[in-house]
mmCIF file of C-alpha atoms in Angstrom:
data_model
loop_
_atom_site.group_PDB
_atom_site.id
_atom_site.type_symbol
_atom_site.label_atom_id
_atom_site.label_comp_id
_atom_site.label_asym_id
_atom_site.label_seq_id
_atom_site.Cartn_x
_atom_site.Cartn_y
_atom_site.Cartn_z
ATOM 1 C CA UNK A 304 -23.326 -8.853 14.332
ATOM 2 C CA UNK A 305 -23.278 -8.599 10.394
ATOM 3 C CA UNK A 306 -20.975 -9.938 8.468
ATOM 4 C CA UNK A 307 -22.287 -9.692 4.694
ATOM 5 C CA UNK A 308 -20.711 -6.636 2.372
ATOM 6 C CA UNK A 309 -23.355 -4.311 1.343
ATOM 7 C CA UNK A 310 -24.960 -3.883 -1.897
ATOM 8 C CA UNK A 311 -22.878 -1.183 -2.513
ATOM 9 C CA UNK A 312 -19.558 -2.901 -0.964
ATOM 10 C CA UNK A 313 -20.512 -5.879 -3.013
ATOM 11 C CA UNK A 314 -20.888 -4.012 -6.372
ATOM 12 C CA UNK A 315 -17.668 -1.582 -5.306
ATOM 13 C CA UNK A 316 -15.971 -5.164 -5.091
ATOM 14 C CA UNK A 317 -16.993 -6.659 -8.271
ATOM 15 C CA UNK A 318 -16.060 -3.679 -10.338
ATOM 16 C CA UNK A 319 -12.515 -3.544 -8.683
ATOM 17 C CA UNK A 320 -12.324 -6.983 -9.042
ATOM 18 C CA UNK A 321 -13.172 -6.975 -13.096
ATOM 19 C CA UNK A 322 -10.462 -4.144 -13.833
ATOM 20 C CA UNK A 323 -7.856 -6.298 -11.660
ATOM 21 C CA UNK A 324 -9.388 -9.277 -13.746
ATOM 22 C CA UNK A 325 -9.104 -7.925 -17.591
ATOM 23 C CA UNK A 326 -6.195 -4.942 -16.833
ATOM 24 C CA UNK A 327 -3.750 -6.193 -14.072
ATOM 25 C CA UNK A 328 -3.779 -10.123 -14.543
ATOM 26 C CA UNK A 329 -3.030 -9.797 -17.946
ATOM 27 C CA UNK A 330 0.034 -7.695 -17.696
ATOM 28 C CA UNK A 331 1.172 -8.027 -14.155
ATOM 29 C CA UNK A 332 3.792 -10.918 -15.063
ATOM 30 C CA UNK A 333 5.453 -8.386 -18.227
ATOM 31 C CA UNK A 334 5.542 -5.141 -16.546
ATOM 32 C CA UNK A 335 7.683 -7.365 -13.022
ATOM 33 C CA UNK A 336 9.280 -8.495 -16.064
ATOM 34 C CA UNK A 337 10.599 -5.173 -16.996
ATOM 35 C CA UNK A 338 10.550 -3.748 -13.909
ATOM 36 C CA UNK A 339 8.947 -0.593 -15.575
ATOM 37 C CA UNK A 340 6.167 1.888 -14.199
ATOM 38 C CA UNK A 341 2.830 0.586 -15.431
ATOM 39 C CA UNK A 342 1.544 4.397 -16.628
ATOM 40 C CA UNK A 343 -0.649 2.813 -19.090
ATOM 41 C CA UNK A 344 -2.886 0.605 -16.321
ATOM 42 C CA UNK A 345 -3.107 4.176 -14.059
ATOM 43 C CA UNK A 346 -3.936 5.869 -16.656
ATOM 44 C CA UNK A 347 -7.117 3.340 -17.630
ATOM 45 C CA UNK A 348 -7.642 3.374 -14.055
ATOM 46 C CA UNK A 349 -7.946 7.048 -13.889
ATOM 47 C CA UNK A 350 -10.717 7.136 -16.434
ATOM 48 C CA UNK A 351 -12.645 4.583 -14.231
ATOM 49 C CA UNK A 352 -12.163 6.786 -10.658
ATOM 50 C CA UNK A 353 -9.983 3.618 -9.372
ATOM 51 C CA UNK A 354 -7.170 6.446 -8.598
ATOM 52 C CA UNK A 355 -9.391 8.680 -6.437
ATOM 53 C CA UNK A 356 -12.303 6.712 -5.384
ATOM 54 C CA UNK A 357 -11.285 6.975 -2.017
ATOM 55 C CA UNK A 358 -10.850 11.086 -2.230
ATOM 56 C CA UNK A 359 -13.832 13.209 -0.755
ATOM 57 C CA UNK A 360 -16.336 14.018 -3.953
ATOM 58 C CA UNK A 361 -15.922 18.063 -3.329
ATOM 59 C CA UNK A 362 -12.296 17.414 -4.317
ATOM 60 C CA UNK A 363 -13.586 15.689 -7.483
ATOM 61 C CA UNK A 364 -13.018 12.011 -6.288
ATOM 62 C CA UNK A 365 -15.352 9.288 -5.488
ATOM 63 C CA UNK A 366 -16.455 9.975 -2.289
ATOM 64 C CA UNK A 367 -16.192 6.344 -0.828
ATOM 65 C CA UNK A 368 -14.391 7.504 2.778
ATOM 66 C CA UNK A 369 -15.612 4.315 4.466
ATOM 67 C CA UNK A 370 -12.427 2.620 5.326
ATOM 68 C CA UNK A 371 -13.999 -0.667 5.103
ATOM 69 C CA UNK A 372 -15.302 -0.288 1.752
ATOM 70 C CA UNK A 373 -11.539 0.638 0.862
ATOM 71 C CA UNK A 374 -10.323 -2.400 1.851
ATOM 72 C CA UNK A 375 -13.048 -4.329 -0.384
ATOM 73 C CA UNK A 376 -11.624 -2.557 -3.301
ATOM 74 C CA UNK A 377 -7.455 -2.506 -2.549
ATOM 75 C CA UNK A 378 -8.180 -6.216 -1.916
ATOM 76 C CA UNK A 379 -9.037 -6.962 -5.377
ATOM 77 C CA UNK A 380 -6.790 -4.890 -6.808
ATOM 78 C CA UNK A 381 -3.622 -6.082 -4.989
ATOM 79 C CA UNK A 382 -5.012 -9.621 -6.437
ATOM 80 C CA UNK A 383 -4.486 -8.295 -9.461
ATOM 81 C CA UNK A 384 -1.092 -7.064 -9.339
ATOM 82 C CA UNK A 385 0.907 -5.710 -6.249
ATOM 83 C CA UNK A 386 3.640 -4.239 -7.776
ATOM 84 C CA UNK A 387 0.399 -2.192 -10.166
ATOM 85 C CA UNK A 388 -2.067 -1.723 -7.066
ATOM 86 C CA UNK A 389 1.376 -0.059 -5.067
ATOM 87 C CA UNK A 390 1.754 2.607 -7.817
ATOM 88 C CA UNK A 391 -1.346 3.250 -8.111
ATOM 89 C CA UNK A 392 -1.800 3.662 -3.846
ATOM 90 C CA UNK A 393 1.120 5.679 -4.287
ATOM 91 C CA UNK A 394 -1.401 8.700 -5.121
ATOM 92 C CA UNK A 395 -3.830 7.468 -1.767
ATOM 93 C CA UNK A 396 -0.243 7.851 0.660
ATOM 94 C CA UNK A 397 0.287 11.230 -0.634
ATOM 95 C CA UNK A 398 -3.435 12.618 -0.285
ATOM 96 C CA UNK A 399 -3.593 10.783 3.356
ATOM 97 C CA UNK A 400 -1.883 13.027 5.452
ATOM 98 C CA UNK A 401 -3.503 15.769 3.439
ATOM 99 C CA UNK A 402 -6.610 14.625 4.581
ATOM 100 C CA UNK A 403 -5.241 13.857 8.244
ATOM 101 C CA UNK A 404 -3.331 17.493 8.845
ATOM 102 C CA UNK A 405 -4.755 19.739 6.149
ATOM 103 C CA UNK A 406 -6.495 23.027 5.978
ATOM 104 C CA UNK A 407 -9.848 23.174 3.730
ATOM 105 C CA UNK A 408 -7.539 26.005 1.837
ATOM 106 C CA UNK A 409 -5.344 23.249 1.261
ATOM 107 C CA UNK A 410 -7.453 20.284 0.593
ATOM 108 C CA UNK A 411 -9.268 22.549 -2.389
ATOM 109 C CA UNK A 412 -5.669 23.474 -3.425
ATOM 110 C CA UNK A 413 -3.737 20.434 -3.715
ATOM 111 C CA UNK A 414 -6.760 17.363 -3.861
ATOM 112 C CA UNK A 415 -8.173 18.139 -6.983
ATOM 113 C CA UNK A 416 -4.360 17.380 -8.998
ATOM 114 C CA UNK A 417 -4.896 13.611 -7.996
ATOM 115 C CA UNK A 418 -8.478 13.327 -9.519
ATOM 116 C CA UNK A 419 -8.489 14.748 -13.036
ATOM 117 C CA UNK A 420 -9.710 11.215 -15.061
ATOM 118 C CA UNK A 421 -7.858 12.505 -17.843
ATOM 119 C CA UNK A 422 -4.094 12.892 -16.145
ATOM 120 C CA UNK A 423 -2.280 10.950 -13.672
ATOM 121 C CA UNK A 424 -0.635 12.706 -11.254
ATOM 122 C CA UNK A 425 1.277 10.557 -8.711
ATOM 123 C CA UNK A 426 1.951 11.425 -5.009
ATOM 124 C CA UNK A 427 4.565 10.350 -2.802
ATOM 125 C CA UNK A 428 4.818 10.317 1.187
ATOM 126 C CA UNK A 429 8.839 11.454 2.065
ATOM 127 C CA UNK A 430 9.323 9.644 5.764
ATOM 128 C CA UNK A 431 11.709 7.403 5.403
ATOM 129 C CA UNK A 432 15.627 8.291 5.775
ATOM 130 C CA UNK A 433 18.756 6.307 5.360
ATOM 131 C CA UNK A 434 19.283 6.347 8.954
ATOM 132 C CA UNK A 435 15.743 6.701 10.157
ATOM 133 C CA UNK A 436 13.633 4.212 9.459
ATOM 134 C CA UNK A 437 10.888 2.913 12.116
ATOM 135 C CA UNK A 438 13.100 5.718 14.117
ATOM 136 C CA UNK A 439 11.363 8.781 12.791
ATOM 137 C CA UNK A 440 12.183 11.156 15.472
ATOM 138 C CA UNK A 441 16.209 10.561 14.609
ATOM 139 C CA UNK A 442 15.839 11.914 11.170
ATOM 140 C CA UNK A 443 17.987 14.406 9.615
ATOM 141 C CA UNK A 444 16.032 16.643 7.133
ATOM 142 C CA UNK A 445 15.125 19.904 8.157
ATOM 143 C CA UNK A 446 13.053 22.534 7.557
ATOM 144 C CA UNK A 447 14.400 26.272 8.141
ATOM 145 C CA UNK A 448 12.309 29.006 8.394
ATOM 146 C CA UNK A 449 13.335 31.642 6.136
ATOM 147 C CA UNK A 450 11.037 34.384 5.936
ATOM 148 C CA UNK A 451 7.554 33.450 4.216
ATOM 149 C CA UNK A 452 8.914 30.229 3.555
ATOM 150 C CA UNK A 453 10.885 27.323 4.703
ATOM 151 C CA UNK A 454 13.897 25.781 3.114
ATOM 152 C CA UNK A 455 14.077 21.720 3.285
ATOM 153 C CA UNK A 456 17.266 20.164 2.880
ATOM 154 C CA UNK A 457 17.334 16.144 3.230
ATOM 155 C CA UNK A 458 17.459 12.871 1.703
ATOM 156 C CA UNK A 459 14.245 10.190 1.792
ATOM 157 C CA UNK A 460 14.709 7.096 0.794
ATOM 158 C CA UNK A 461 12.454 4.267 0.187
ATOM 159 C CA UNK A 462 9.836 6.153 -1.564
ATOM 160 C CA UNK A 463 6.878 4.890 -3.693
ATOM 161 C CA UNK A 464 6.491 7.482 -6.632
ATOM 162 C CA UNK A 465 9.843 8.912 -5.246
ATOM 163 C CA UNK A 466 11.560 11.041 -8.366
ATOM 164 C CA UNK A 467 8.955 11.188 -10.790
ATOM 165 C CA UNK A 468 5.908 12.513 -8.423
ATOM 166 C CA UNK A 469 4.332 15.555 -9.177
ATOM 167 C CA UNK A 470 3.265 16.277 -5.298
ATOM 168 C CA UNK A 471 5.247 14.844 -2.240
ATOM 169 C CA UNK A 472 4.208 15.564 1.544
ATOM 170 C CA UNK A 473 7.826 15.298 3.455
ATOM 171 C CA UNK A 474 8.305 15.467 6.649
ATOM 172 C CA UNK A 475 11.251 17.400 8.420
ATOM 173 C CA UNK A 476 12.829 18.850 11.161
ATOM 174 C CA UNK A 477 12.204 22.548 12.004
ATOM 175 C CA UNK A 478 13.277 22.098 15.839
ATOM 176 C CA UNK A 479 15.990 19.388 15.777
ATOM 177 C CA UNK A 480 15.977 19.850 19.862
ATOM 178 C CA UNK A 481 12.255 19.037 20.610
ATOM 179 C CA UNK A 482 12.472 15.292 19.945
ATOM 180 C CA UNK A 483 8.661 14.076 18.331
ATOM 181 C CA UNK A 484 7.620 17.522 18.757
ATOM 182 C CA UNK A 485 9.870 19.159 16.426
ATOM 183 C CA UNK A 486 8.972 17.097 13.396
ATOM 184 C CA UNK A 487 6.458 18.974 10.565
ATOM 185 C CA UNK A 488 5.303 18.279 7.831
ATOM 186 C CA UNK A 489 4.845 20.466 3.985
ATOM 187 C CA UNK A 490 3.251 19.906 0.735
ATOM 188 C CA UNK A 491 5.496 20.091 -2.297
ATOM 189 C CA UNK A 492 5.496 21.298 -5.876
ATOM 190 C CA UNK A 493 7.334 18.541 -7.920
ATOM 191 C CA UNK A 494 8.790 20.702 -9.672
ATOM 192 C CA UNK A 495 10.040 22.804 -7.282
ATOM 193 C CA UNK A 496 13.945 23.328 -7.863
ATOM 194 C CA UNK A 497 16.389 21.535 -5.798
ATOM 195 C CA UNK A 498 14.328 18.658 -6.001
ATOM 196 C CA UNK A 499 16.235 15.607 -7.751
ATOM 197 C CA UNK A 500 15.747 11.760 -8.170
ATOM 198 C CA UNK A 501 18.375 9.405 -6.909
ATOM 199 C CA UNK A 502 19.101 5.964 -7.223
ATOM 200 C CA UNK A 503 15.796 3.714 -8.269
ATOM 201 C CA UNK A 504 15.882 0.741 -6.058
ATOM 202 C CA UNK A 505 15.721 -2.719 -7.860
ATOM 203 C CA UNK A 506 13.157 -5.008 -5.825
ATOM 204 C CA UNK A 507 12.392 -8.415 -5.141
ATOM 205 C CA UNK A 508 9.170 -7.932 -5.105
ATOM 206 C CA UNK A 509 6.501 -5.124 -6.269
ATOM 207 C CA UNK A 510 8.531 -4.680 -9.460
ATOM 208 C CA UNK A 511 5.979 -3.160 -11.523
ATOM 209 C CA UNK A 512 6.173 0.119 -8.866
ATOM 210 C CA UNK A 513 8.780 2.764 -8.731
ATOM 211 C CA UNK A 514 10.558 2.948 -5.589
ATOM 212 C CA UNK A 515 13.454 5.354 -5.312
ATOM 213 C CA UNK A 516 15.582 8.136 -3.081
ATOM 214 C CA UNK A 517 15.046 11.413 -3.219
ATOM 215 C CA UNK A 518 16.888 14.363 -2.575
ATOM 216 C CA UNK A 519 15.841 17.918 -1.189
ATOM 217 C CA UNK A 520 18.599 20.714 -1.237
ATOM 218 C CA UNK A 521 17.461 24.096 -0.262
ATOM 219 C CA UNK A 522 14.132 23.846 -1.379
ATOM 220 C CA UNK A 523 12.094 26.579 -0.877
ATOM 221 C CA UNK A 524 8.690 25.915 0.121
ATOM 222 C CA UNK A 525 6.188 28.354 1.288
ATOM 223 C CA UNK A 526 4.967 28.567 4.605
ATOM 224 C CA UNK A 527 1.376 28.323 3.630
ATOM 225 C CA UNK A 528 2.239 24.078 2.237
ATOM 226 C CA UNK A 529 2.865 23.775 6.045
ATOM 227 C CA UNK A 530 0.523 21.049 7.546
ATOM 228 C CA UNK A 531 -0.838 21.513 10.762
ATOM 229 C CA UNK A 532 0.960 23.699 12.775
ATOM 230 C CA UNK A 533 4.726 23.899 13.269
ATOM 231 C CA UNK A 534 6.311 20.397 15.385
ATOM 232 C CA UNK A 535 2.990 18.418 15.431
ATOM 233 C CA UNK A 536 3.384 16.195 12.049
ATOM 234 C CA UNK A 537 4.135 13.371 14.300
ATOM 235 C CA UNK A 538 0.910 13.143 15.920
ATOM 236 C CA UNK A 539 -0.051 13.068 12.210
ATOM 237 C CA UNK A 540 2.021 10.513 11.285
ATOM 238 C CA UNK A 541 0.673 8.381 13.541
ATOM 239 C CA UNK A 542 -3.024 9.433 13.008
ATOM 240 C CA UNK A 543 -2.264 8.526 9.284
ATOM 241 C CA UNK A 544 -0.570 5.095 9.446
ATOM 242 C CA UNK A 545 -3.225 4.058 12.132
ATOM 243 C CA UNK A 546 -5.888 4.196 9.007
ATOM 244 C CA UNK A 547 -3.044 2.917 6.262
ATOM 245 C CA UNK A 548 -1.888 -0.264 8.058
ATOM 246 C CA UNK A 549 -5.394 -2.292 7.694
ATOM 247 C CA UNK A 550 -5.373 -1.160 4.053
ATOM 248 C CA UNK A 551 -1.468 -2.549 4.092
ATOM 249 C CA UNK A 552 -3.296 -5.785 5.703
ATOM 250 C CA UNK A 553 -6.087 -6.014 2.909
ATOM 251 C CA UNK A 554 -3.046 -5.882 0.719
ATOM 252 C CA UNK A 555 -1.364 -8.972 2.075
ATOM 253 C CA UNK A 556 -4.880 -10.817 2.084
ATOM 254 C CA UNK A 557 -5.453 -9.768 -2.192
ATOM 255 C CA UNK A 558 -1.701 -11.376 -2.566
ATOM 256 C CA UNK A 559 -2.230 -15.043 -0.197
ATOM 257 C CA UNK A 560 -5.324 -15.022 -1.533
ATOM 258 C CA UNK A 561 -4.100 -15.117 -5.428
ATOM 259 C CA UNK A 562 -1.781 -17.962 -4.423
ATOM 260 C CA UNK A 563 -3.890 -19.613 -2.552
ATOM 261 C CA UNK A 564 -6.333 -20.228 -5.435
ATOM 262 C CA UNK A 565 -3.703 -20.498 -7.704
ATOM 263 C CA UNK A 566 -2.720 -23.577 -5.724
ATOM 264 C CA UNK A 567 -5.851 -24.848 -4.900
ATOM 265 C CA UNK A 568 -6.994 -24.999 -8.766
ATOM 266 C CA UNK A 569 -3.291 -27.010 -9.984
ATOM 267 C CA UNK A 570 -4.094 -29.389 -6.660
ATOM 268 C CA UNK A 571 -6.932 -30.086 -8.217
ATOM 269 C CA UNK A 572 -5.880 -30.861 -11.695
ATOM 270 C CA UNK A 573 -2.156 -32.153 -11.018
ATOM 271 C CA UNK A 574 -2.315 -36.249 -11.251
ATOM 272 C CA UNK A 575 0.529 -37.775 -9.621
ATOM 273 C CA UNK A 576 -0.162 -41.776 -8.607
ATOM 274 C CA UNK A 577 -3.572 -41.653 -10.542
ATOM 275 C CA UNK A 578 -5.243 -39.446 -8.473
ATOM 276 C CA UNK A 579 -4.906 -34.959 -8.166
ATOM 277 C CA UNK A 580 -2.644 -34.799 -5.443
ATOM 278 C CA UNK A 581 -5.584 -32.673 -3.679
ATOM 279 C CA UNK A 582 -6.597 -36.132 -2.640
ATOM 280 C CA UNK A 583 -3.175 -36.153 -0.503
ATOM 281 C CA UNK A 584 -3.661 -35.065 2.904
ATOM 282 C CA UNK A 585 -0.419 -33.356 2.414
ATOM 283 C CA UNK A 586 -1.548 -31.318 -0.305
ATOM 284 C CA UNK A 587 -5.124 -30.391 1.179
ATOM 285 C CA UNK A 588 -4.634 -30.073 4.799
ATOM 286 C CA UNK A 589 -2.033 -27.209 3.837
ATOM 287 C CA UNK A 590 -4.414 -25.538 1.431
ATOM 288 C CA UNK A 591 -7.293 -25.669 4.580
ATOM 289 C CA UNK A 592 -5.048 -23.742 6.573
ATOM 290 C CA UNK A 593 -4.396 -21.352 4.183
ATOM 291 C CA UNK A 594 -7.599 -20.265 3.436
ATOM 292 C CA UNK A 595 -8.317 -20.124 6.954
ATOM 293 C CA UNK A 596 -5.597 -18.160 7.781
ATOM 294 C CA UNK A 597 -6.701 -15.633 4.405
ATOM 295 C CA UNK A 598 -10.132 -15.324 6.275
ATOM 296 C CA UNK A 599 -8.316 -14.967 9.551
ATOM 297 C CA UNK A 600 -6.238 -11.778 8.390
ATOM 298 C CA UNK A 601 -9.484 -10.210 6.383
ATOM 299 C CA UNK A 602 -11.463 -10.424 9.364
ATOM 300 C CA UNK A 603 -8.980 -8.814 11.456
ATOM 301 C CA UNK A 604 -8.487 -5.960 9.071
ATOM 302 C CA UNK A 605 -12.276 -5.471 8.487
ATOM 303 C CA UNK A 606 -12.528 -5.076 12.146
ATOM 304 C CA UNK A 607 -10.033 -2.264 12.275
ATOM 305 C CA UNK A 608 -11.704 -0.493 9.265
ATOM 306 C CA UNK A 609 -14.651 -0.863 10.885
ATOM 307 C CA UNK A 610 -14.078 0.343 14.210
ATOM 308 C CA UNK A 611 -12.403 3.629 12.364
ATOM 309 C CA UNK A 612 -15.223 4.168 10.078
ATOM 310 C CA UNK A 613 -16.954 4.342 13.253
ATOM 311 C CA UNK A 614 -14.603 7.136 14.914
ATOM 312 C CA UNK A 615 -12.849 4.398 17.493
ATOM 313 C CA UNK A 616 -9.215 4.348 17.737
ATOM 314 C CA UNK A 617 -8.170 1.196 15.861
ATOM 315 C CA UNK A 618 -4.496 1.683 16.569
ATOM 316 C CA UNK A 619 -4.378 -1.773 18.120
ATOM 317 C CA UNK A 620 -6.368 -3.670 15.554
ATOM 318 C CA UNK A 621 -4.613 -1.959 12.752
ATOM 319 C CA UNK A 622 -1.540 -3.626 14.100
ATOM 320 C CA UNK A 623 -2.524 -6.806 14.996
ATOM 321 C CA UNK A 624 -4.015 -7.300 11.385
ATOM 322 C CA UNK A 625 -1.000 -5.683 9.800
ATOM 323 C CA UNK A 626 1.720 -7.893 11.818
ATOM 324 C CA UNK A 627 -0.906 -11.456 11.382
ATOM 325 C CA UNK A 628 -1.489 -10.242 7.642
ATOM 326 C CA UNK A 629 1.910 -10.081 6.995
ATOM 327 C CA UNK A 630 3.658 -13.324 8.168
ATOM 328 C CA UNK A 631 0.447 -14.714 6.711
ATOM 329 C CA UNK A 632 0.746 -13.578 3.063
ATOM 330 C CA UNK A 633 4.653 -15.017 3.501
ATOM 331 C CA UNK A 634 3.374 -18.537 5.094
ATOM 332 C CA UNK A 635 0.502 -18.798 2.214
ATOM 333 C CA UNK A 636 2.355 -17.507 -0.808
ATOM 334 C CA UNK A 637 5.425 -20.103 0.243
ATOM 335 C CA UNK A 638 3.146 -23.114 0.779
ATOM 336 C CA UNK A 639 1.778 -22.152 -2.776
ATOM 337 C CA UNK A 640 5.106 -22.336 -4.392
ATOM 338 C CA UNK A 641 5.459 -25.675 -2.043
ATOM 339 C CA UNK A 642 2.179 -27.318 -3.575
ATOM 340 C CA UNK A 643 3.378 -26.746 -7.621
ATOM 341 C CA UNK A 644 6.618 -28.126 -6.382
ATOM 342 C CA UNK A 645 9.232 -27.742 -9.502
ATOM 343 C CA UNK A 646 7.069 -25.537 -11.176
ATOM 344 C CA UNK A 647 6.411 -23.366 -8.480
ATOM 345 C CA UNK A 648 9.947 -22.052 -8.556
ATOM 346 C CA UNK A 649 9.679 -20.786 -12.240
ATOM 347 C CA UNK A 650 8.842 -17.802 -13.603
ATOM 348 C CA UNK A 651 6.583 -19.490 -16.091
ATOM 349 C CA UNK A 652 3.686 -19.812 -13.410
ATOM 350 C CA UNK A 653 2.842 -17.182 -11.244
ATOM 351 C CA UNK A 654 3.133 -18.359 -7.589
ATOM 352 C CA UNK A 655 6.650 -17.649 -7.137
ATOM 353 C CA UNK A 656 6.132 -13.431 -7.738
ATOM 354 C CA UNK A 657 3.112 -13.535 -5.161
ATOM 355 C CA UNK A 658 5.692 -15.451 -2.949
ATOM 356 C CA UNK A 659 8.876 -12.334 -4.240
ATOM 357 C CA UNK A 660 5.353 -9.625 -3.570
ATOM 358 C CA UNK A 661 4.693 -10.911 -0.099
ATOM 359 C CA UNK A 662 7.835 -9.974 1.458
ATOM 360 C CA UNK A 663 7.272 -6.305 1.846
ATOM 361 C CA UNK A 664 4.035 -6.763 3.648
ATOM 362 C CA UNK A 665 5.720 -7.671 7.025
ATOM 363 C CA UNK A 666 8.394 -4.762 6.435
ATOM 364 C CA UNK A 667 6.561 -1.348 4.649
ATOM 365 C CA UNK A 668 4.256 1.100 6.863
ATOM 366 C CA UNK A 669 5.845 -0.342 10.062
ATOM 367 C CA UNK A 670 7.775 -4.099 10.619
ATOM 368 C CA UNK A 671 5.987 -7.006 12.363
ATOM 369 C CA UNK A 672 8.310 -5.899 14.818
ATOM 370 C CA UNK A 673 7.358 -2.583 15.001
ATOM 371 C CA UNK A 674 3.689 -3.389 15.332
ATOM 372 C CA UNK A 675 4.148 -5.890 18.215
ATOM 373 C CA UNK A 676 6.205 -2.715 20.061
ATOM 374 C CA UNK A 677 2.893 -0.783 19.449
ATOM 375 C CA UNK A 678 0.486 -3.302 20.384
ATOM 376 C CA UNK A 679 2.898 -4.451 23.571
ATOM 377 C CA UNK A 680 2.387 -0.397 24.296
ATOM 378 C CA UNK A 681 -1.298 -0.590 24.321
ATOM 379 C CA UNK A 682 -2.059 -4.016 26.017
#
């Protein structure tokens, strides 16, 4: 059993790492700040492959499909900044299922738009409803055949890129009666009419991306943007957040592990009683079990990758890294706020938006809840 990174992983890691380092870090505290959409970082990122890497290279991306060596890079990235590294995955959600369900006809068609190095063009996943959340088979858009095409008529909510993409997947109803079975799924034009923004949702945390309803009415889509044929986009949906919720784990890892040494570094040069309160068994003991706990949750999600890289289900292992890596970017990001004491409750040091960016880790691509349903299913 081998557990060193290859060359490649290891030099895939260190240049994520250095644009998270000298383009992220830097800015990640202004553009939270602002709460505005970092275009400038995605489009530097662009011109480096970090917004395609993970796309097949006869699409024009850079060809890393490992999952594994995925996770090496979103780790780093969502060190640097998660509200940044969300926008930027924004683009990855939107190519998955086109990946998962979609015809080579399609892939050629529709790929290449997210991996021009000269112009960002975001994607969005439409799954979520008001009223159907974790509940996907109770949602309420639909898809009508009409002809050549289909008309979708809806409301998503929830949706990273939502309003300002320039290519959503969304997944609808065309048989309302079938239950799972009657869910598909299309790819559409952004600018398709009867496609319109709602409300943009202000955040706790992952402030720096754009989260936001959006609304479908009548909007005509041809039948050829179906994916997969007609009622089996669930099975897809499920295919396609089996492989996303170890990268949602890596995620949670990147943002315990920012606080974590964030912490451990002030322990170390924080004198209280003459001495760095590292020296305090209170202090250190707390810091040991986070870092174990960060190795914990990486380990679990590198198993997952692995086994899926390897064409094994990893349904079970996805969840059980995404529920652990959850509650464990929540428990590690607090007890870093808890070692600065005072100061980890401003905004002047960092620790408290890791602790405001950890949040959504247990809640987005599935609850802890939701994944313990799954994994109680499986065991």
């Amino acid at each position: 059993m081998e557990f060193a990174l290859t060359p490649e992983q290891l030099e895939l890691r260190e240049w994520a790492h250095g644009f998270a380092e000298k383009e992220m870090r830097p800015v990640a505290q202004d553009y939270d700040e602002r709460e505005e959409f970092p275009w400038e970082v995605l489009q530097k990122a662009a011109k480096i492959g970090l917004l395609a890497y993970n796309l097949p290279e006869a699409y024009g991306g850079g060809g890393i499909t490992s999952l594994l060596s995925s996770l090496v890079i979103a780790e780093e990235l969502f060190w640097g900044c998660a509200g940044i590294a969300t926008a930027m995955g924004g683009i990855g959600l939107a190519a998955l299922p086109i990946l998962e369900m979609g015809s080579e006809e399609q892939k050629r068609q529709w790929l290449p738009r997210f991996t021009d190095p000269d112009h960002v063009r975001l994607g969005a996943m439409c799954l979520t409803e008001p009223n159907a959340g974790s509940d996907v088979v109770n949602m309420s858009t639909r898809a009508v055949r009409d002809g050549d095409d289909y008309l979708i008529t809806g409301t998503k909510t929830f949706i990273t890129n939502g309003g300002i993409a320039d290519v959503y997947v969304v997944f609808a109803k065309t048989d309302p009666a079938a239950g799972y079975a009657g869910v598909s799924a299309f790819i559409v034009d952004g600018k398709t009419p009867g496609i319109s923004s709602g409300k943009k949702f202000k955040k706790l945390g992952l402030r720096a991306s754009h989260t936001a309803e959006v609304h479908f009415d009548q909007v005509r889509v041809p039948a050829a943007n179906r994916l997969g044929p007609e009622g089996q986009a669930f099975l897809g949906a499920m295919k396609m957040l089996e492989h996303s919720r170890p990268t949602v784990a890596i995620a949670a890892v990147g943002v315990a592990r920012a606080a974590y040494e964030y912490a451990l570094q002030y322990a170390k040069e924080r004198v209280q009683f003459n001495k760095p309160i590292y020296h305090n068994q209170a202090i250190s003991f707390p810091l040991v079990e986070m870092r174990t706990k960060i190795d914990a949750g990486r380990l679990l999600a590198y198993r997952a990758a692995w086994l899926a890289d390897n064409q094994q289900s990893c349904n079970l292992e996805g969840s059980m890294a995404k529920a652990f890596c959850g509650d464990m970017a929540m428990e590690v990001t607090t007890q870093a706020v808890q070692t600065l004491g005072g100061y980890g409750y401003m905004r002047d040091f960092p620790v408290e938006k890791w602790f405001r960016d950890a949040k959504i880790m247990s809640i987005y691509e599935g609850t802890t809840q939701i994944q313990k349903r799954v994994m109680t299913r499986l065991l």
